[in-house]
Coordinates of C-alpha atoms in Angstrom, one line a residue:
X174 CA -0.3 -23.1 -13.8
X175 CA 1.2 -25.7 -11.4
X176 CA 1.9 -23.9 -8.1
X177 CA 4.5 -26.4 -7.1
X178 CA 7.5 -26.4 -9.5
X179 CA 8.9 -29.4 -7.7
X180 CA 6.4 -32.1 -8.7
X181 CA 6.2 -35.3 -6.7
X182 CA 7.5 -38.3 -8.5
X183 CA 5.0 -41.0 -9.3
X184 CA 5.1 -44.2 -7.4
X185 CA 7.7 -46.7 -8.9
X186 CA 4.9 -49.3 -9.3
X187 CA 1.4 -47.8 -10.0
X188 CA -0.1 -50.3 -12.4
X189 CA 0.1 -53.9 -13.2
X190 CA 1.2 -53.2 -16.7
X191 CA 4.3 -51.5 -18.1
X192 CA 5.2 -50.7 -21.6
X193 CA 8.5 -51.2 -23.3
X194 CA 8.6 -49.8 -26.8
X195 CA 5.4 -51.0 -28.4
X196 CA 5.1 -54.2 -26.3
X197 CA 2.8 -54.4 -23.3
X198 CA 4.3 -56.5 -20.5
X199 CA 2.0 -58.0 -17.8
X200 CA 3.0 -57.8 -14.1
X201 CA 3.0 -61.7 -14.1
X202 CA 5.7 -61.6 -16.8
X203 CA 7.9 -59.4 -14.6
X204 CA 7.5 -61.7 -11.6
X205 CA 6.8 -65.2 -13.1
X206 CA 4.9 -67.6 -10.8
X207 CA 3.3 -70.9 -11.8
X208 CA -0.4 -71.1 -11.0
X209 CA -0.6 -74.9 -10.5
X210 CA -2.8 -75.2 -7.4
X211 CA -5.0 -73.3 -5.0
X212 CA -2.1 -73.4 -2.4
X213 CA 0.3 -71.9 -4.8
X214 CA -2.3 -69.3 -5.8
X215 CA -2.7 -68.2 -2.2
X216 CA 1.0 -68.0 -1.9
X217 CA 1.2 -65.9 -5.0
X218 CA -1.5 -63.5 -3.8
X219 CA 0.3 -63.1 -0.5
X220 CA 3.6 -62.4 -2.2
X221 CA 1.9 -59.9 -4.5
X222 CA 0.2 -58.1 -1.6
X223 CA 3.4 -57.8 0.2
X224 CA 5.2 -56.5 -2.8
X225 CA 2.5 -53.9 -3.5
X226 CA 2.5 -52.8 0.2
X227 CA 6.3 -52.5 0.1
X228 CA 6.0 -50.4 -3.1
X229 CA 3.5 -48.0 -1.5
X230 CA 5.7 -47.6 1.6
X231 CA 8.7 -46.9 -0.6
X232 CA 6.7 -44.3 -2.5
X233 CA 5.6 -42.5 0.6
X234 CA 9.2 -42.6 1.8
X235 CA 10.4 -41.0 -1.4
X236 CA 7.8 -38.3 -1.3
X237 CA 8.5 -37.4 2.4
X238 CA 12.2 -37.3 1.7
X239 CA 11.6 -35.0 -1.4
X240 CA 9.7 -32.5 0.7
X241 CA 12.0 -32.3 3.7
X242 CA 15.5 -32.9 2.5
X243 CA 16.1 -29.3 1.5
X244 CA 14.7 -26.7 3.9
X245 CA 15.7 -23.8 1.7
X246 CA 13.9 -25.2 -1.3
X247 CA 11.4 -22.7 -2.9
X248 CA 8.1 -24.4 -2.4
X249 CA 4.6 -23.9 -3.6
X250 CA 1.6 -22.9 -1.5
X251 CA 0.7 -26.5 -0.5
X252 CA 4.1 -27.2 1.2
X253 CA 4.4 -23.7 2.7
X254 CA 1.1 -24.2 4.5
X255 CA 2.5 -27.1 6.4
X256 CA 6.0 -26.0 7.1
X257 CA 5.6 -22.3 8.2
X258 CA 2.3 -22.7 10.1
X259 CA 0.7 -19.7 8.3
X260 CA -2.8 -19.6 7.0
X261 CA -2.7 -19.6 3.2
X262 CA -6.3 -20.7 2.8
X263 CA -7.3 -17.4 1.3
X264 CA -4.4 -17.0 -1.2
X265 CA -6.2 -18.4 -4.2
X266 CA -9.4 -16.6 -3.3
X267 CA -7.5 -13.3 -3.0
X268 CA -5.8 -13.7 -6.4
X269 CA -9.0 -14.7 -8.1
X270 CA -10.9 -11.7 -6.6
X271 CA -8.1 -9.3 -7.5
X272 CA -8.0 -10.6 -11.1
X273 CA -11.8 -10.4 -11.4
X274 CA -11.3 -6.6 -11.1
X275 CA -8.5 -6.5 -13.7
X276 CA -10.4 -3.7 -15.4
X277 CA -9.9 -1.6 -12.2
X278 CA -13.6 -0.8 -11.6
X279 CA -14.2 -0.1 -15.3
X280 CA -11.2 2.2 -15.6
X281 CA -9.6 0.0 -18.3
X282 CA -11.3 -1.0 -21.6
X283 CA -11.7 -4.5 -22.8
X284 CA -10.7 -5.9 -26.1
X285 CA -6.9 -5.6 -25.9
X286 CA -4.6 -8.5 -26.9
X287 CA -3.5 -9.4 -23.3
X288 CA -0.3 -11.1 -24.4
X289 CA 1.0 -8.0 -26.2
X290 CA 0.9 -6.0 -23.0
X291 CA 0.9 -8.3 -19.9
X292 CA 1.1 -5.5 -17.4
X293 CA -2.3 -4.0 -18.4
X294 CA -4.3 -6.6 -16.7
X295 CA -1.7 -8.3 -14.5
X296 CA -0.8 -5.3 -12.4
X297 CA -3.8 -5.8 -10.2
X298 CA -2.3 -9.2 -9.0
X299 CA 0.7 -7.5 -7.4
X300 CA -1.1 -4.8 -5.4
X301 CA -3.7 -4.7 -2.7
X302 CA -7.2 -3.7 -4.0
X303 CA -7.4 0.0 -4.3
X304 CA -9.8 1.7 -1.9
X305 CA -10.3 4.5 -4.5
X306 CA -12.8 3.6 -7.2
X307 CA -13.2 5.6 -10.4
X308 CA -16.5 7.4 -10.7
X309 CA -19.0 6.2 -13.3
X310 CA -18.7 9.6 -14.9
X311 CA -14.9 9.2 -15.3
X312 CA -15.4 5.7 -16.8
X313 CA -18.0 7.1 -19.2
X314 CA -15.7 10.0 -20.1
X315 CA -12.8 7.6 -20.9
X316 CA -14.9 5.5 -23.2
X317 CA -16.1 8.6 -25.0
X318 CA -12.5 9.8 -25.3
X319 CA -11.4 6.4 -26.8
X320 CA -14.1 6.7 -29.4
X321 CA -13.0 10.2 -30.3
X322 CA -9.3 9.2 -30.4
X323 CA -10.2 6.4 -32.8
X324 CA -12.2 8.8 -35.0
X325 CA -9.5 11.5 -35.0
X326 CA -6.2 9.7 -34.4
X327 CA -3.2 9.4 -36.8
X328 CA -4.1 8.3 -40.3
X329 CA -7.8 9.1 -40.2
X330 CA -9.4 11.5 -42.6
X331 CA -10.0 14.0 -39.8
X332 CA -6.4 13.9 -38.8
X333 CA -5.3 14.5 -42.4
X334 CA -7.6 17.5 -42.7
X335 CA -6.4 19.0 -39.5
X336 CA -2.8 18.5 -40.5
X337 CA -3.3 20.7 -43.6
X338 CA -4.2 23.6 -41.2
X339 CA -0.7 23.7 -39.8
X340 CA 0.5 25.3 -43.1
X341 CA -1.9 28.3 -42.5
X342 CA -1.3 31.3 -40.4
X343 CA -5.0 31.6 -39.4
X344 CA -7.9 29.3 -40.0
X345 CA -11.6 29.8 -40.8
X346 CA -13.9 27.9 -38.5
X347 CA -12.9 24.8 -36.7
X348 CA -12.6 21.2 -37.9
X349 CA -14.1 18.1 -36.5
X350 CA -11.1 17.3 -34.3
X351 CA -8.7 19.4 -32.1
X352 CA -5.4 18.2 -30.8
X353 CA -2.9 18.7 -28.0
X354 CA 0.6 17.4 -28.6
X355 CA 2.8 16.5 -25.6
X356 CA 6.5 17.0 -26.2
X357 CA 8.8 14.5 -24.5
X358 CA 10.9 16.4 -22.1
X359 CA 12.8 16.0 -18.8
X360 CA 13.3 12.9 -16.6
X361 CA 11.0 9.9 -16.5
X362 CA 9.1 10.9 -13.4
X363 CA 8.5 14.4 -14.7
X364 CA 7.4 13.0 -18.0
X365 CA 4.8 10.7 -16.5
X366 CA 3.4 13.5 -14.2
X367 CA 3.3 16.0 -17.0
X368 CA 1.7 13.6 -19.5
X369 CA -1.1 12.8 -17.1
X370 CA -1.7 16.5 -16.6
X371 CA -1.9 17.1 -20.4
X372 CA -4.2 14.1 -20.8
X373 CA -6.5 15.5 -18.1
X374 CA -6.5 18.8 -20.0
X375 CA -7.4 16.9 -23.2
X376 CA -10.4 15.3 -21.4
X377 CA -11.6 18.7 -20.1
X378 CA -11.3 20.4 -23.6
X379 CA -12.3 17.5 -25.9
X380 CA -9.0 17.3 -27.5
X381 CA -7.1 14.3 -28.9
X382 CA -3.8 13.6 -27.1
X383 CA -0.8 12.8 -29.3
X384 CA 2.5 11.8 -27.6
X385 CA 5.9 12.8 -28.9
X386 CA 7.8 9.5 -28.7
X387 CA 11.1 11.1 -27.8
X388 CA 13.9 8.5 -27.5
X389 CA 12.1 5.8 -25.5
X390 CA 8.4 6.3 -24.9
X391 CA 7.4 3.5 -27.2
X392 CA 9.9 1.2 -25.5
X393 CA 8.6 2.0 -22.0
X394 CA 4.8 2.1 -22.4
X395 CA 2.1 0.1 -24.1
X396 CA -0.5 1.8 -26.2
X397 CA -3.3 2.9 -23.7
X398 CA -6.1 3.5 -26.3
X399 CA -7.8 0.6 -28.1
X400 CA -7.6 0.6 -31.9
X401 CA -5.5 3.7 -32.4
X402 CA -2.0 4.8 -31.5
X403 CA -1.3 7.7 -29.1
X404 CA 2.1 8.2 -30.6
X405 CA 2.7 11.2 -32.8
X406 CA 3.5 10.0 -36.4
X407 CA 7.2 10.2 -37.3
X408 CA 6.3 12.5 -40.3
X409 CA 4.6 15.1 -38.2
X410 CA 5.8 18.4 -39.8
X411 CA 6.8 20.2 -36.6
X412 CA 8.7 17.4 -34.9
X413 CA 12.1 18.9 -35.8
X414 CA 11.1 22.2 -34.2
X415 CA 10.3 20.7 -30.7
X416 CA 13.8 21.0 -29.2
X417 CA 14.0 24.7 -30.2
X418 CA 10.6 25.7 -28.7
X419 CA 11.0 28.1 -25.8
X420 CA 9.6 31.3 -24.3
X421 CA 10.9 33.4 -27.2
X422 CA 9.2 31.4 -29.9
X423 CA 6.9 33.5 -32.1
X424 CA 4.0 31.1 -31.5
X425 CA 4.6 30.8 -27.7
X426 CA 1.3 32.0 -26.1
X427 CA 3.1 33.8 -23.3
X428 CA 5.3 35.6 -25.8
X429 CA 2.3 36.7 -27.8
X430 CA 0.5 37.9 -24.7
X431 CA 3.5 39.9 -23.6
X432 CA 3.9 41.5 -27.0
X433 CA 0.1 42.1 -27.5
X434 CA 0.1 39.8 -30.5
X435 CA -3.1 37.9 -29.6
X436 CA -5.9 38.7 -32.1
X437 CA -9.1 37.5 -30.6
X438 CA -10.9 38.1 -33.9
X439 CA -8.7 35.5 -35.7
X440 CA -7.9 31.9 -34.9
X441 CA -4.3 30.7 -35.1
X442 CA -3.6 27.3 -36.6
X443 CA -1.4 26.3 -33.8
X444 CA 0.0 27.7 -30.5
X445 CA 2.9 26.6 -28.3
X446 CA 2.3 26.5 -24.6
X447 CA 5.5 26.8 -22.5
X448 CA 4.6 25.4 -19.1
X449 CA 8.1 24.4 -18.0
X450 CA 9.3 25.2 -14.4
X451 CA 11.1 28.3 -15.7
X452 CA 8.0 29.8 -17.3
X453 CA 7.2 33.5 -16.8
X454 CA 4.1 35.4 -15.7
X455 CA 2.7 35.7 -19.2
X456 CA 3.0 32.0 -19.8
X457 CA 1.1 31.4 -16.6
X458 CA -1.9 33.2 -18.2
X459 CA -2.7 29.7 -19.5
X460 CA -4.4 29.1 -16.1
X461 CA -6.8 32.0 -16.6
X462 CA -10.4 31.4 -17.7
X463 CA -10.4 34.2 -20.2
X464 CA -7.2 33.0 -21.9
X465 CA -8.6 29.5 -22.0
X466 CA -11.5 30.8 -24.2
X467 CA -8.9 32.1 -26.7
X468 CA -6.7 29.0 -26.5
X469 CA -9.7 26.7 -26.9
X470 CA -10.3 27.8 -30.5
X471 CA -6.9 26.8 -31.7
X472 CA -6.9 23.3 -33.4
X473 CA -3.3 22.4 -32.6
X474 CA -1.7 23.0 -29.2
X475 CA 2.0 22.0 -28.7
X476 CA 2.8 21.7 -25.0
X477 CA 6.2 21.4 -23.3
X478 CA 6.1 21.0 -19.6
X479 CA 7.9 19.1 -16.7
X480 CA 5.2 20.0 -14.2
X481 CA 2.2 18.2 -12.6
X482 CA 0.0 21.2 -13.1
X483 CA -3.3 19.4 -12.2
X484 CA -3.9 21.4 -8.9
X485 CA -4.1 24.7 -10.8
X486 CA -6.7 23.3 -13.3
X487 CA -9.0 23.0 -10.3
X488 CA -8.7 26.8 -9.8
X489 CA -10.0 27.6 -13.3
X490 CA -13.8 28.4 -12.9
X491 CA -14.6 26.8 -16.3
X492 CA -13.1 23.5 -15.3
X493 CA -14.0 23.0 -11.6
X494 CA -17.5 21.7 -12.1
X495 CA -16.4 19.0 -14.6
X496 CA -13.4 18.0 -12.5
X497 CA -15.7 17.5 -9.5
X498 CA -17.8 15.2 -11.5
X499 CA -14.8 13.3 -12.9
X500 CA -13.1 13.0 -9.5
X501 CA -15.5 13.2 -6.5
X502 CA -12.6 11.9 -4.5
X503 CA -10.4 14.8 -5.5
X504 CA -7.1 13.5 -4.4
X505 CA -7.2 10.5 -6.8
X506 CA -6.5 12.2 -10.2
X507 CA -3.0 10.7 -10.8
X508 CA -4.0 7.4 -9.1
X509 CA -6.7 6.8 -11.8
X510 CA -5.1 8.5 -14.8
X511 CA -1.7 6.9 -14.1
X512 CA -3.1 3.4 -13.9
X513 CA -5.2 4.1 -17.0
X514 CA -2.3 5.5 -19.1
X515 CA 1.0 3.9 -18.0
X516 CA 1.3 0.2 -18.7
X517 CA 4.9 -1.0 -18.9
X518 CA 5.9 -2.9 -22.0
X519 CA 6.5 -6.7 -21.7
X520 CA 10.3 -6.1 -21.4
X521 CA 9.9 -3.7 -18.5
X522 CA 7.1 -5.8 -16.9
X523 CA 9.5 -8.7 -16.9
X524 CA 11.9 -6.7 -14.8
X525 CA 9.1 -5.9 -12.4
X526 CA 7.7 -9.4 -12.0
X527 CA 11.0 -11.3 -11.8
X528 CA 12.3 -9.1 -9.1
X529 CA 9.0 -9.1 -7.2
X530 CA 8.8 -12.9 -7.2
X531 CA 12.4 -13.4 -6.3
X532 CA 12.7 -10.9 -3.4
X533 CA 9.3 -9.5 -2.3
X534 CA 6.5 -12.0 -2.8
X535 CA 7.1 -14.2 0.3
X536 CA 7.4 -11.4 2.8
X537 CA 4.8 -10.7 5.4
X538 CA 5.2 -7.0 4.9
X539 CA 6.9 -4.9 2.2
X540 CA 8.5 -1.5 2.9
X541 CA 9.6 0.8 0.1
X542 CA 12.3 3.4 0.7
X543 CA 13.0 5.8 -2.1
X544 CA 16.1 7.9 -1.6
X545 CA 16.8 11.0 -3.7
X546 CA 19.7 13.2 -2.6
X547 CA 20.1 16.7 -3.8
X548 CA 23.3 17.4 -1.9
X549 CA 26.5 17.8 -3.9
X550 CA 29.3 15.3 -3.4
X551 CA 29.7 11.6 -3.4
X552 CA 27.4 9.6 -1.1
X553 CA 26.2 7.9 0.9
X554 CA 25.8 10.7 3.4
X555 CA 25.7 9.9 7.1
X556 CA 23.0 12.5 7.7
X557 CA 20.8 10.9 5.2
X558 CA 21.3 7.5 6.7
X559 CA 20.5 8.9 10.1
X560 CA 17.4 10.5 8.7
X561 CA 16.2 7.2 7.2
X562 CA 16.7 5.3 10.5
X563 CA 15.1 8.0 12.5
X564 CA 12.0 8.1 10.3
X565 CA 11.5 4.3 9.9
X566 CA 12.0 3.5 13.5
X567 CA 9.9 6.4 14.9
X568 CA 7.0 5.5 12.6
X569 CA 7.3 1.8 13.5
X570 CA 8.0 0.9 9.9
X571 CA 11.3 -0.9 10.8
X572 CA 12.4 -2.2 14.2
X573 CA 15.5 -1.0 16.2
X574 CA 18.5 -3.3 16.6
X575 CA 19.7 -4.6 19.9
X576 CA 22.6 -6.6 21.3
X577 CA 20.3 -9.6 22.2
X578 CA 16.7 -10.3 21.6
X579 CA 14.2 -13.0 22.6
X580 CA 13.6 -15.6 20.0
X581 CA 10.2 -15.5 18.3
X582 CA 8.5 -18.8 17.5
X583 CA 7.4 -17.6 14.0
X584 CA 9.2 -14.4 13.2
X585 CA 7.7 -11.9 10.9
X586 CA 9.6 -11.3 7.7
X587 CA 9.8 -7.8 6.3
X588 CA 11.2 -7.1 2.9
X589 CA 12.7 -3.6 2.4
X590 CA 12.9 -2.4 -1.1
X591 CA 15.4 0.5 -1.5
X592 CA 15.7 2.6 -4.7
X593 CA 18.6 5.0 -5.0
X594 CA 21.3 6.0 -7.4
X595 CA 23.7 5.0 -4.7
X596 CA 24.0 1.5 -3.2
X597 CA 25.4 2.9 0.2
X598 CA 22.0 3.3 1.9
X599 CA 20.8 -0.2 1.3
X600 CA 24.2 -1.7 2.1
X601 CA 24.2 0.1 5.5
X602 CA 20.7 -1.1 6.3
X603 CA 21.6 -4.6 5.2
X604 CA 24.7 -4.7 7.4
X605 CA 22.8 -3.3 10.4
X606 CA 20.1 -6.0 10.2
X607 CA 22.6 -8.7 9.5
X608 CA 25.0 -7.9 12.3
X609 CA 22.4 -7.3 15.1
X610 CA 19.1 -8.9 16.0
X611 CA 15.9 -6.8 16.0
X612 CA 14.1 -5.7 19.2
X613 CA 10.9 -7.3 17.9
X614 CA 12.4 -10.5 16.6
X615 CA 11.4 -9.6 13.0
X616 CA 13.6 -10.8 10.1
X617 CA 14.5 -7.9 7.8
X618 CA 15.7 -8.5 4.3
X619 CA 17.0 -5.5 2.3
X620 CA 17.0 -5.4 -1.4
X621 CA 18.0 -2.9 -4.1
X622 CA 17.3 -3.6 -7.8
X623 CA 19.9 -1.2 -9.3
X624 CA 22.6 1.2 -8.5
X625 CA 23.1 3.4 -11.5
X626 CA 25.3 6.0 -9.8
X627 CA 23.9 9.0 -11.5
X628 CA 20.7 9.9 -13.5
X629 CA 21.0 8.9 -17.2
X630 CA 17.9 10.4 -18.7
X631 CA 18.7 9.6 -22.3
X632 CA 19.5 5.9 -21.8
X633 CA 16.7 3.5 -22.6
X634 CA 17.7 0.7 -20.2
X635 CA 18.3 3.2 -17.4
X636 CA 14.7 4.5 -17.9
X637 CA 13.4 1.0 -18.1
X638 CA 14.9 0.1 -14.7
X639 CA 13.6 3.4 -13.3
X640 CA 10.0 2.6 -14.5
X641 CA 10.3 -0.9 -13.1
X642 CA 11.5 0.4 -9.7
X643 CA 8.6 2.9 -9.6
X644 CA 6.2 0.0 -10.1
X645 CA 7.9 -2.1 -7.5
X646 CA 7.7 0.7 -5.0
X647 CA 4.0 1.1 -5.8
X648 CA 3.5 -2.6 -4.8
X649 CA 4.8 -2.2 -1.2
X650 CA 2.6 -2.0 1.9
X651 CA 4.2 1.2 3.3
X652 CA 6.3 3.7 1.5
X653 CA 9.0 6.3 2.5
X654 CA 9.9 8.9 -0.2
X655 CA 12.2 11.8 -0.6
X656 CA 11.1 15.4 -0.7
X657 CA 10.8 17.1 -4.1
X658 CA 11.2 13.7 -5.9
X659 CA 8.8 13.1 -8.9
X660 CA 10.0 9.5 -8.8
X661 CA 8.4 9.0 -5.4
X662 CA 5.3 10.9 -6.5
X663 CA 4.7 8.4 -9.3
X664 CA 5.1 5.4 -7.0
X665 CA 2.8 6.7 -4.4
X666 CA 0.2 7.7 -7.0
X667 CA 0.2 4.3 -8.8
X668 CA 0.0 2.4 -5.5
X669 CA -2.6 4.7 -3.9
X670 CA -0.1 5.1 -0.9
X671 CA 0.2 7.9 1.5
X672 CA 4.0 8.0 2.0
X673 CA 6.1 9.2 4.8
X674 CA 8.1 12.0 3.2
X675 CA 11.7 12.5 4.2
X676 CA 12.2 16.3 4.6
X677 CA 14.9 17.8 2.5
X678 CA 18.1 18.2 4.6
X679 CA 19.8 21.5 4.8
X680 CA 23.6 22.1 5.4
X681 CA 24.3 18.3 5.4
X682 CA 22.2 18.0 8.6
X683 CA 19.5 15.5 9.3
X684 CA 16.2 17.4 9.9
X685 CA 14.1 17.0 13.0
X686 CA 11.5 15.6 12.6
X687 CA 13.0 13.4 10.0
X688 CA 9.7 12.8 8.1
X689 CA 6.0 13.4 8.0
X690 CA 3.0 11.5 6.6
X691 CA 1.7 12.9 3.4
X692 CA -1.8 14.6 3.4
X693 CA -2.8 12.7 0.3
X694 CA -1.6 10.3 -2.4
X695 CA -1.4 13.1 -5.0
X696 CA 1.9 14.6 -6.4
X697 CA 3.0 18.1 -5.8
X698 CA 2.9 20.9 -8.4
X699 CA 6.3 22.4 -8.0
X700 CA 5.9 25.7 -9.9
X701 CA 2.3 26.9 -9.6
X702 CA 1.2 30.4 -10.6
X703 CA 0.4 32.9 -7.8
X704 CA -1.9 35.2 -9.7
X705 CA -5.6 36.3 -9.5
X706 CA -6.7 36.4 -13.1
X707 CA -9.7 38.7 -12.3
X708 CA -8.0 41.1 -9.9
X709 CA -4.8 40.9 -12.0
X710 CA -2.7 40.8 -8.9
X711 CA -0.6 38.3 -7.0
X712 CA -2.4 36.0 -4.6
X713 CA -1.7 32.8 -2.6
X714 CA -3.3 30.1 -4.7
X715 CA -2.8 27.6 -1.9
X716 CA -5.5 29.3 0.2
X717 CA -8.3 29.8 -2.3
X718 CA -10.1 26.5 -1.9
X719 CA -9.9 23.9 0.8
X720 CA -8.9 21.0 -1.5
X721 CA -5.8 22.7 -3.0
X722 CA -3.1 23.3 -0.4
X723 CA 0.6 23.8 -0.1
X724 CA 2.7 20.7 -0.2
X725 CA 4.4 19.1 2.8
X726 CA 7.8 18.9 1.1
X727 CA 7.7 22.2 -0.8
X728 CA 6.1 25.1 0.9
X729 CA 5.3 27.0 -2.3
X730 CA 4.0 24.0 -4.2
X731 CA 0.3 23.0 -4.6
X732 CA -1.4 19.6 -4.2
X733 CA -4.9 18.2 -4.1
X734 CA -6.0 16.9 -0.7

C-alpha cells in the first residue's frame, strides 16, 4: 500500500520521447533544429542541456511547492518525518513485528479466509503487543476444542443423534458429544462476559458451545471456530422456550434441587441453568463440586446468565488444577478468551478503523475515558465531571489548565477518547482544553464517537457502535473506566489494560479519592455465591484463595488477581 496518498507528480519532461495516440514523437520533432554543421550541433547541445536543466529545476520547484503549500495536509510517514522532527524510523518495523504475531502467540488458528473477517488478524496492528502470552497448554486445548466442535457441531451425525435425545425424559448412557447452549440475554457487555464464562466452562467439561444468535450476534461477531458454525441452528427445538426460562421452570436445576427432584440414578436429557444476577441459593449449587458431577452427565445444558462467573470456577476443586494449567497467569482469562472469541464483523470493524485513523492514529498518547452514570436524571452531572478531572489530573493522565503557559518547541499531542451515552462530558473537556492552555504545553484533542442518549439493547446499530467503542477503548495507552460497568470490563480485558476505576458516586457527590488503579485486567463477578459446599454454610468466598479477591468497585464482587 502506498503510504503517501498525495503522490508526487512526475517531471513534465522525463524522456526524449512522447506519445500521442499511436504515434511516437521524437524530442527533435518537438524542438526542430537543423544539424548542418559542428557549430550548429554544439549550439543545439547547449540549448538542449539548458532546457533539460530548466525542466529539472521546474520539477523540483513543483515538488517542493506540493509538500509545503498546505501545512494541514494529511501526509504519509515520509513527509511527517521531515516536518515534525519525530523519529519514525521504527514505524514499519513495529507494524511488521506486530503483524508477524497476528496469531497472538498461537491463540488464533490459521486457515481462515482473512477477507471475510478483517478484524481477526488486523486487531494486532492497532494495539501494543500484549505482555500476556497464552500458555502452550491453552493453545493445545483450543486446537483440540476446534476439532471437537467440527466433529460435533450443527449438521453433523453426532449433533443429529444428540438432538433426538431432547425428546426423551431420561437417557441411557451418554452419546459421543455433549453441549452447552448459551442464551442471548442482557446488554452487550454482559453478553460478552457471560459468553466467555460459558466457553471456559465448555473447555473444562469437554462440551460443545452453541450460541443463541438472539437479535444481532451474527451481525456483530465473526465465527471463531474454523470449519463449523458456533451459532445454534434456527430449527433448534427449544429456541422458542428461551424467553420463558426462569427459576420456576421444571427443568431448572435450582428448582429441582429445592424440590428434591434430582434423581442421581437417572440422567436427564437436558437441564436449564439459571445463573442470572437474581438467582437463588439453590441455583448457586452449580458452583459445588458434587452438583457438577450430576450436571456433568446431562448431554444438553441450556444456560442463561448475565454474569462473568469465572472467578467462582476457580473455587471448584475439580476445576482448579486444569485452570492453573490453562492460565498460569491467572488474571488473563478474559484477555485470552475475549481475543480468541470476539472478532467484530467487517461492518463493525470498519467503524473501528475509520475512527481510529481519523482521530487517534497520529497522537503521541491515547487516553480512554469510559463514563457510565447510574444516577437518575438528565446529565451531564457536575459531580461526575469534577470526578473525571480530579482522577485524570491527580494520576497525571491529563494536564491541568492555566491562564498562561510556556510554549513548547515540539508539543506532545494527547488524544482523549470519551465513550458515554451523554455528550456533555466530552464537550466540557473539549471546551476546557480549547479555552485554556495546559500547564505542560501538551495539545489535548477530545473525541467522542457516538452520543446515543440512552441504552438501546435491542437495536443492531446501537450495539454495533457499542462494540466498536469497546474496541477503540482497548486500543488506548491508558484507560479510565466507571465502577460496575461491564462495558469498561470488556475494553480493559481486550486491551490488557489495568484501568483507573472511577468510584461510584453517592448522593450526587464526587467521591474522594476519585478513582483507584485496578488490581488486575480481569472483570468483576458481580453476583458470586457465598457458600461453603462442604460445610453447607455461608462463607466469604473472597478470602478462600489469594488469587480470588473482592473487587475494587464492588465490595461483594469477586475478581481474579
